[in-house]
Short mmCIF file of C-alpha atoms in Angstrom, two decimals:
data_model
loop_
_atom_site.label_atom_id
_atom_site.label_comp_id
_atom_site.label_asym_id
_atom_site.label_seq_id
_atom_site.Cartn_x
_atom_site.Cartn_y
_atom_site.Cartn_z
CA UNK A 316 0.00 0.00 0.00
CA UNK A 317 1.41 3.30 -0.62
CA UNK A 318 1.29 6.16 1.23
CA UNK A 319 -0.91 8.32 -1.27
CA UNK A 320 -3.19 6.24 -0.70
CA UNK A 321 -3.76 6.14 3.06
CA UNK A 322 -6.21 8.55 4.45
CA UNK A 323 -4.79 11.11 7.26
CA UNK A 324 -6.42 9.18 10.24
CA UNK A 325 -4.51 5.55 9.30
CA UNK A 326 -1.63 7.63 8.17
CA UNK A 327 -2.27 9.06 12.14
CA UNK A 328 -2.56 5.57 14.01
CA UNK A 329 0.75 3.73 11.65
CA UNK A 330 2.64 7.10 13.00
CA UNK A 331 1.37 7.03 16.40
CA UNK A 332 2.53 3.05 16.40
CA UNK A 333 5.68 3.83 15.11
CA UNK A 334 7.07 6.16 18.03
CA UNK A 335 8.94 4.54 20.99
CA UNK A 336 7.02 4.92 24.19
CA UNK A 337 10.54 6.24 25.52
CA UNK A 338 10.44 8.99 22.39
CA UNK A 339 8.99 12.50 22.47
CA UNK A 340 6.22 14.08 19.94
CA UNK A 341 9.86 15.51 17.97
CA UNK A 342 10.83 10.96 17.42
CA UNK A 343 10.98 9.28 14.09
CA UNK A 344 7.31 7.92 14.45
CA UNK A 345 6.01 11.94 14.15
CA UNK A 346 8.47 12.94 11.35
CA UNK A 347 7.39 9.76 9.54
CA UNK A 348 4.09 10.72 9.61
CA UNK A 349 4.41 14.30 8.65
CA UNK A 350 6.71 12.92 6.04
CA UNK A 351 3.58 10.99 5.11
CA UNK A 352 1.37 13.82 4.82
CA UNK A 353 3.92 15.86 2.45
CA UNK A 354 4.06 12.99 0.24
CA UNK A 355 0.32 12.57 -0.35
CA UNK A 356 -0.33 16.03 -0.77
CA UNK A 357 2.70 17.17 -2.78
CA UNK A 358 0.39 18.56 -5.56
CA UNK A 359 -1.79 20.50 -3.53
CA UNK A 360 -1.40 23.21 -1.02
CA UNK A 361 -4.93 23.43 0.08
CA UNK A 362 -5.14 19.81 0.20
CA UNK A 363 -1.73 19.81 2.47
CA UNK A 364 -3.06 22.14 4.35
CA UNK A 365 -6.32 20.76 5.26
CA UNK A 366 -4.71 17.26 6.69
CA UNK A 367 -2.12 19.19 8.91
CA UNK A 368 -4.86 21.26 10.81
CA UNK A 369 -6.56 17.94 11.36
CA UNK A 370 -3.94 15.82 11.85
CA UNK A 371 -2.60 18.46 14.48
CA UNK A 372 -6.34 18.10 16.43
CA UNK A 373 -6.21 14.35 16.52
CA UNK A 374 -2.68 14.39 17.99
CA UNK A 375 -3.84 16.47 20.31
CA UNK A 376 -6.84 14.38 21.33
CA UNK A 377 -5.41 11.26 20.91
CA UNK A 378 -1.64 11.47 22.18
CA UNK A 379 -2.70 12.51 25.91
CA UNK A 380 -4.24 9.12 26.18
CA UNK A 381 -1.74 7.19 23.98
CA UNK A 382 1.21 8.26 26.11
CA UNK A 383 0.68 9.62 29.50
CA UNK A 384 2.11 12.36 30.74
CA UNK A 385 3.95 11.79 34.16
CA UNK A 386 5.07 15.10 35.60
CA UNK A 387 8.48 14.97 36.88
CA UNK A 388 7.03 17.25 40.09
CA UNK A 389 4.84 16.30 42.62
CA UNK A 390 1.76 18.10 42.81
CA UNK A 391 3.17 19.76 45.68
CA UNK A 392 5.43 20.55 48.68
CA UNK A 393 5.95 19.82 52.12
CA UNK A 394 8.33 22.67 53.79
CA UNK A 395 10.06 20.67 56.50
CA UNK A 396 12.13 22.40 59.92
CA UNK A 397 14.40 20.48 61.26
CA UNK A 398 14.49 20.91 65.23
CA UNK A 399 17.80 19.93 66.79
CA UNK A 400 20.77 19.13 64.97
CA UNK A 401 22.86 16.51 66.84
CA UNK A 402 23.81 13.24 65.08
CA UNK A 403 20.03 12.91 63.60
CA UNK A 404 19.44 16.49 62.73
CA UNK A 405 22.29 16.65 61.15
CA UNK A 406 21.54 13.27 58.89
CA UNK A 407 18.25 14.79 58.20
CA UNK A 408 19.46 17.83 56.79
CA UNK A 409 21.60 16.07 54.42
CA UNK A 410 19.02 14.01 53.25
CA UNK A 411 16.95 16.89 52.38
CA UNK A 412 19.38 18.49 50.64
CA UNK A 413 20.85 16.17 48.40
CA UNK A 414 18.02 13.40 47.79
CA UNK A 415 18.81 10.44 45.62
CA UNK A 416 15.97 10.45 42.68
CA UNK A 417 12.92 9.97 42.94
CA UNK A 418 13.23 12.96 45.18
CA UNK A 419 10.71 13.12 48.53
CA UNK A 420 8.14 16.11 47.61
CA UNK A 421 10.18 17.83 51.06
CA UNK A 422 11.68 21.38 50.62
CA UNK A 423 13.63 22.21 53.94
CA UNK A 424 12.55 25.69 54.98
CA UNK A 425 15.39 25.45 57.84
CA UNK A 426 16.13 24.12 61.32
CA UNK A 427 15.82 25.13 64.69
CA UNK A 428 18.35 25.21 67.72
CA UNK A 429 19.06 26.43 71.04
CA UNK A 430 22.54 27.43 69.81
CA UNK A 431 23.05 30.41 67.47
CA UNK A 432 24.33 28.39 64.14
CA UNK A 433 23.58 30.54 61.58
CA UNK A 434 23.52 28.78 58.36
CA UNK A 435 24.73 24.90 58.37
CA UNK A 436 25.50 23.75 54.33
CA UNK A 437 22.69 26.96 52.84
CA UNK A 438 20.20 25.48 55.39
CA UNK A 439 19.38 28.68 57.63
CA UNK A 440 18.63 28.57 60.88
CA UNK A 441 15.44 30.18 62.12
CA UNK A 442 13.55 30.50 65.66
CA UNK A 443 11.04 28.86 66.55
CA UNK A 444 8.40 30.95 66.57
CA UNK A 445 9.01 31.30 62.87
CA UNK A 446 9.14 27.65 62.52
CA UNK A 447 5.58 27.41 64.58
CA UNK A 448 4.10 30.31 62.76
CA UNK A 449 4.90 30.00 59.24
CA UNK A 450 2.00 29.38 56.06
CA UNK A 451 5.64 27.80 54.76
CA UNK A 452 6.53 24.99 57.38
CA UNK A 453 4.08 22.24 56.81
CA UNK A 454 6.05 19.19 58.83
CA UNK A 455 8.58 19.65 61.98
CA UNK A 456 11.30 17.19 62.56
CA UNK A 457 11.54 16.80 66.29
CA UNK A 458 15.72 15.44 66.89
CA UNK A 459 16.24 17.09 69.63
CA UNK A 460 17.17 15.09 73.55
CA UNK A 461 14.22 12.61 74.68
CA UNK A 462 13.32 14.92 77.02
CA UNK A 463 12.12 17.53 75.12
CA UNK A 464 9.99 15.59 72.20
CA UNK A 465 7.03 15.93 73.93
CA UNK A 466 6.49 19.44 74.42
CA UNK A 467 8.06 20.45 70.64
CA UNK A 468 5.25 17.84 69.39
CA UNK A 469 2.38 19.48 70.84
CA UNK A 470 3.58 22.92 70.19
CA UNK A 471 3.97 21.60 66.18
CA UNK A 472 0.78 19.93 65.92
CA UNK A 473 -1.31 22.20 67.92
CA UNK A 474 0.20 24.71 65.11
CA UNK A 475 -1.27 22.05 62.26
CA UNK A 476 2.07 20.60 61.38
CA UNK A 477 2.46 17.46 60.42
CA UNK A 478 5.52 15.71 62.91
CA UNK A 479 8.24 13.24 62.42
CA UNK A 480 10.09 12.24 65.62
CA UNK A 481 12.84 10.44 66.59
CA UNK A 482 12.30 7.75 69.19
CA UNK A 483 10.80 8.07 71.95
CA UNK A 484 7.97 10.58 71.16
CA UNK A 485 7.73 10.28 74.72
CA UNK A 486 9.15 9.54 77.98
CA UNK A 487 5.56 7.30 79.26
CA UNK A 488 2.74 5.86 77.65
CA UNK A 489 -0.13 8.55 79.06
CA UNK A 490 1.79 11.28 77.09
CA UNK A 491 2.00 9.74 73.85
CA UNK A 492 -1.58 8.41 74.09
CA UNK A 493 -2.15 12.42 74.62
CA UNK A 494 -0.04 13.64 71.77
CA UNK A 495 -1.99 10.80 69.26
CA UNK A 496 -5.28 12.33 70.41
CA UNK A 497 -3.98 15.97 69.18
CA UNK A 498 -2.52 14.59 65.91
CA UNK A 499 -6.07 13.00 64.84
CA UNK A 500 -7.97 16.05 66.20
CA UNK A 501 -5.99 18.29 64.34
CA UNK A 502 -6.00 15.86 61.12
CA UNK A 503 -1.98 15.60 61.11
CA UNK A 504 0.47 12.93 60.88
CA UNK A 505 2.36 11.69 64.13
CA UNK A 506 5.50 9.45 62.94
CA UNK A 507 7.72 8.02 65.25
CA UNK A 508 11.25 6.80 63.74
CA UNK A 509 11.76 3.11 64.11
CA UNK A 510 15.14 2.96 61.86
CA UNK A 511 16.06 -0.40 64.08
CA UNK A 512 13.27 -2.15 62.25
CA UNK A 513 15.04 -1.06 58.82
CA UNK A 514 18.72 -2.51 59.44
CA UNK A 515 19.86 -5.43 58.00
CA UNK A 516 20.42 -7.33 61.30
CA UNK A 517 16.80 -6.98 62.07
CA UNK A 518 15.55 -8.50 58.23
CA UNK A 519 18.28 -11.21 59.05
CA UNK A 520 16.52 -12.01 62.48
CA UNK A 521 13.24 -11.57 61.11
CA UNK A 522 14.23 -14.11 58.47
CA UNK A 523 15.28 -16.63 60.62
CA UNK A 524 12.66 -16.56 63.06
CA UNK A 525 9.49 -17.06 60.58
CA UNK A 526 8.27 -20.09 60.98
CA UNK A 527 9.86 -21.44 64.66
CA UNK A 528 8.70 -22.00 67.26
CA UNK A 529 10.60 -20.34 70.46
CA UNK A 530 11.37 -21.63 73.86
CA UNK A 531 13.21 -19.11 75.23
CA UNK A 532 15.34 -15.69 74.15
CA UNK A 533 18.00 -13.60 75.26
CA UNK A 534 19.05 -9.85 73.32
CA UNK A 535 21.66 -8.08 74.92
CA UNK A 536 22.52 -4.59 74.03
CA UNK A 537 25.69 -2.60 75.19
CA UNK A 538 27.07 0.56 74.83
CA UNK A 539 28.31 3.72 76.22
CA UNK A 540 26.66 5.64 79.06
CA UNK A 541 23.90 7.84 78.04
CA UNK A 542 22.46 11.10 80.23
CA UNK A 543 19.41 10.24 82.00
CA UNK A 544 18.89 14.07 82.16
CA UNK A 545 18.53 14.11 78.48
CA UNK A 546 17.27 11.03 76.93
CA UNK A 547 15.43 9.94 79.72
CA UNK A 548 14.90 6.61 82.12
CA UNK A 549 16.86 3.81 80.46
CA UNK A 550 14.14 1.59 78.90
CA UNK A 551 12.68 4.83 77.21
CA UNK A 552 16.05 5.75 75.49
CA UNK A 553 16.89 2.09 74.53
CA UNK A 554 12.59 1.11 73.36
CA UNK A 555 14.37 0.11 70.09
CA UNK A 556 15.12 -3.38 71.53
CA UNK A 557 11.88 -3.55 72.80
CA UNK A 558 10.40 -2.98 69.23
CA UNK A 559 12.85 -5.34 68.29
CA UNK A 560 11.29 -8.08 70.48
CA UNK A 561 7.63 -7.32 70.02
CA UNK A 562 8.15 -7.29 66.15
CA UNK A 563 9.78 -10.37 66.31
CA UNK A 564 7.44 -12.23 68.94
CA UNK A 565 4.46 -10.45 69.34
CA UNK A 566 2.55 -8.84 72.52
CA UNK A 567 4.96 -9.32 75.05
CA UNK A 568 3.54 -9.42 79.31
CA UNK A 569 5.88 -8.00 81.87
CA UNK A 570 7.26 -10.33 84.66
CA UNK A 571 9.97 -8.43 86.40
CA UNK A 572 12.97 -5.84 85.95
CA UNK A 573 15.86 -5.31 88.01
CA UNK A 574 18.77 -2.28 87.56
CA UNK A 575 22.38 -2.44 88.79
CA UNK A 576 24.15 0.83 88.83
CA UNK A 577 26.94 2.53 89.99
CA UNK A 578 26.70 6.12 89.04
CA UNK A 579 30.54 6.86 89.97
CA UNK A 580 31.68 4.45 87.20
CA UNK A 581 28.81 5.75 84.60
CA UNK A 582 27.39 2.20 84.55
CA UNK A 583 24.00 1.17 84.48
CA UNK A 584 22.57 -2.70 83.94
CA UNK A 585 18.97 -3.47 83.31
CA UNK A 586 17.90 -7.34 83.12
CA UNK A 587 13.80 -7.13 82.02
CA UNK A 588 12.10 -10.27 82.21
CA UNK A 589 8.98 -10.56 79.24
CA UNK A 590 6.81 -13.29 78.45
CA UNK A 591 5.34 -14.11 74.90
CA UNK A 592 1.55 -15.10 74.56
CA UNK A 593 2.50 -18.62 74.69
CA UNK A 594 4.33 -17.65 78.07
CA UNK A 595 7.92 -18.48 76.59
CA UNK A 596 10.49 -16.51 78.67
CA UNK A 597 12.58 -13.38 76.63
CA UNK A 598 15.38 -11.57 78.59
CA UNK A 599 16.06 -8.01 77.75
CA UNK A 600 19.52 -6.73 79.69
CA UNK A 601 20.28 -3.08 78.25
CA UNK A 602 24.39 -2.77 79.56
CA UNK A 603 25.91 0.34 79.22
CA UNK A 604 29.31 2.00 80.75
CA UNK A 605 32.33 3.99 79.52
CA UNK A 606 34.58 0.53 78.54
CA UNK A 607 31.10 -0.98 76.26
CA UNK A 608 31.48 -1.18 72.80
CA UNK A 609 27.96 -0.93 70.73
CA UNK A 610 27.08 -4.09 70.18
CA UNK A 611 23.86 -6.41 70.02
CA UNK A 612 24.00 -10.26 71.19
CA UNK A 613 21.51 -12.71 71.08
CA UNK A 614 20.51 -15.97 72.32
CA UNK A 615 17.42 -17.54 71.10
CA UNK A 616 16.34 -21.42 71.51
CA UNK A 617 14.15 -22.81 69.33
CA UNK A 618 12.65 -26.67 68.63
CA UNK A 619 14.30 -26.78 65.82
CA UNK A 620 17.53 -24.96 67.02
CA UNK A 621 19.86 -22.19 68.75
CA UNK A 622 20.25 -18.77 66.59
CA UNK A 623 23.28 -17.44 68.80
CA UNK A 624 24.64 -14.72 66.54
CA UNK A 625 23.96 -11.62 64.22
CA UNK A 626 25.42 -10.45 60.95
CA UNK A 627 28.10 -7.86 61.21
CA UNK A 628 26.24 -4.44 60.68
CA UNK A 629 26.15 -4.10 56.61
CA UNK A 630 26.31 -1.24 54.10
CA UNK A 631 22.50 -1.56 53.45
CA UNK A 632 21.69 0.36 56.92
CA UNK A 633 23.51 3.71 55.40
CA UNK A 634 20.62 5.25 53.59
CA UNK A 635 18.61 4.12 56.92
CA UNK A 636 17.35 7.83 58.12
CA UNK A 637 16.29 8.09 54.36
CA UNK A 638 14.20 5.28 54.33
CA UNK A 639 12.62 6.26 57.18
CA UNK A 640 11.42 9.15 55.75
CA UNK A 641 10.02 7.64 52.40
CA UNK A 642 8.14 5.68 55.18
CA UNK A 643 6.65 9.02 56.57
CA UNK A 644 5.91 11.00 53.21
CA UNK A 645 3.54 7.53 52.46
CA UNK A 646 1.81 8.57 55.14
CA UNK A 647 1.61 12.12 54.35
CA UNK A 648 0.69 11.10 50.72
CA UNK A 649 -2.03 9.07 52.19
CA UNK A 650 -0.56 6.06 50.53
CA UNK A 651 -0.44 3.68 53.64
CA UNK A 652 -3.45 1.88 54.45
CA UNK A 653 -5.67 2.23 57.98
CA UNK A 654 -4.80 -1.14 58.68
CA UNK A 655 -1.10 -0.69 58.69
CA UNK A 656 -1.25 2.49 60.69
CA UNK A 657 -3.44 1.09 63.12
CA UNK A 658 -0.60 -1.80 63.55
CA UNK A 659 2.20 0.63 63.76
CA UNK A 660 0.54 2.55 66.11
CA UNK A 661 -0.36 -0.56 68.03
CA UNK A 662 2.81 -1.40 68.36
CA UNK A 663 4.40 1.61 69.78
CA UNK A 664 2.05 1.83 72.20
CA UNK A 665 2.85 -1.41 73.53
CA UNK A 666 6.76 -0.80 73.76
CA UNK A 667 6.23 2.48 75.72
CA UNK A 668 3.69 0.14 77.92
CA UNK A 669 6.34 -1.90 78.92
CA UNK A 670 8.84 0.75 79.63
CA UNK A 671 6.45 2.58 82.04
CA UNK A 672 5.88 -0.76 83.84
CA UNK A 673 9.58 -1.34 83.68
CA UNK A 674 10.31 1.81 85.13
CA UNK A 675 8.34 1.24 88.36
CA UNK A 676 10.19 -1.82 89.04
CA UNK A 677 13.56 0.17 88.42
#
């Protein structure tokens, strides 16, 4: 067939089929079927003409639908303050300056701190009654000591900003139940970072503890001494392992907790004694003192076996902060269901349960 005599809508659909759904309008599939056109109508002008305009008016009908256009921007932007910028602040800040593709839709707007920083890598530093106050700042990064999430929470939310917070959100279960309340009164999103539940030793665990049936478990944490003053009672500071233990094992019951410590030395021992559902026995000791390396042991028995060690920690945990956050913009986005907030929120409660229970003993 040639192409004089092919009518301008077939001449429209063989050209349409012809261009890569990778190629633009400008491809080979559009010039060959303007090429098309100027071949048909090469002895007449009007008749040239004439097929252009209406070629032009089915493109434009019919390439919208034939290939999608994706915008390469979200439909819009959450400004983000950072408050406090230790260790986690600091992470933060990176990752919302330089974010690997696809890109978060997070602008920072600029972080918050007790010191007088001025600007840290073009980030500026503004107070936080800016931060509170401004149409700009939609979310608020709480990474400041343990002791003082609380109180920036409520101030953020009862502003209507959305909040992302490092562990504990809290330092007892009665204030975070509180804070929860606000955050679904005022329609906003309460995150608590869990980045323990993203590292590679905890997919290893959870890997090899699918499927068995426990008898009994020990996970010992160490490290150096931390201040009370700032990050709170022990079991608060260290909830991690405890959100290590319920994710693993489920709803965990509280037996008994004892704490050895000699404050002249900067050491501090906690042994917590949990019980599954199926009342098998877990031991949580949190050990911590000047001479600890970090380090996480464990000991768990089951019928089929003994699982007595961990992977060395891997390159995969890097981005970790970062994938915490693509956690939190899915909740912004509304893109994570009722059902796994619900669970999620579930199980924080629980943790901070346990550490208010643990702290009476203690």
């Amino acid at each position: 067939m040639s192409s004089e005599s092919l009518s301008v809508p077939v001449l429209f659909h063989l050209s349409t089929a012809a261009i890569p759904q990778t190629a633009s309008f400008e491809g080979k599939g559009a010039a060959w079927f303007f090429g098309s056109i100027c071949f048909h109508c090469k002895n007449s002008k009007k008749k040239f003409f004439f097929y252009c305009v209406t070629a032009l008016f089915q493109l434009s009908v019919a390439l919208p639908s034939t290939f999608p256009v994706t915008s390469t921007q979200p439909e819009r932007m959450f400004g983000v303050v950072v408050v406090g910028v230790g260790r986690a602040g600091s992470v933060r800040i990176r990752d919302l300056q330089t974010p690997p593709p696809p890109a978060d839709p997070l602008k920072l707007i600029g972080f918050v701190s007790r010191r007088e920083l001025g600007n840290i890598n073009e980030a500026k530093q503004i107070s936080l009654q800016d931060a509170l106050s401004s149409a700009e700042v939609d979310v608020a990064y709480i990474c400041n000591e343990n002791i003082s999430h609380e109180e920036y929470i409520r101030q953020f939310l009862r502003a209507g900003k959305h909040v992302l917070v490092e562990y504990p959100m809290a330092l007892s279960l009665a204030s975070a139940q509180e804070l929860w309340k606000i955050a679904e009164e005022k329609g906003k999103i309460l995150h608590e970072e869990h980045i323990e539940l993203l590292m590679e030793e905890f997919a290893f665990l959870k890997n090899e503890v699918a499927g068995k049936e426990l008898m009994e478990g020990t996970l010992h944490f160490t490290g150096g001494p931390l201040d009370k003053g700032k990050f709170g009672f022990i079991a608060f500071s260290a909830i991690s392992r405890l959100s290590w233990l319920v994710s693993l094992f489920g709803e965990l019951s509280f037996i008994s907790a004892t704490m050895e410590e000699r404050k002249e030395d900067q050491y501090q021992k906690m042994t917590v004694h949990l019980e599954t559902v199926d009342k098998r026995p877990l031991t949580w000791i949190e050990e911590r003192g000047p001479e600890l390396k970090r380090e996480r042991h464990v000991n768990f028995l089951f019928e089929s076996g003994r699982l007595e060690s961990l992977p060395p920690p891997a390159q995969g945990n890097k981005n970790i902060f970062l994938r915490d956050q693509h956690i939190f913009v899915k909740k912004l986005l509304g893109q994570m269901s009722t059902e796994d907030l619900a669970k999620e929120k579930k199980r924080i409660l629980h943790c901070l349960e346990i550490a208010d229970e643990i702290q009476k003993y203690c």
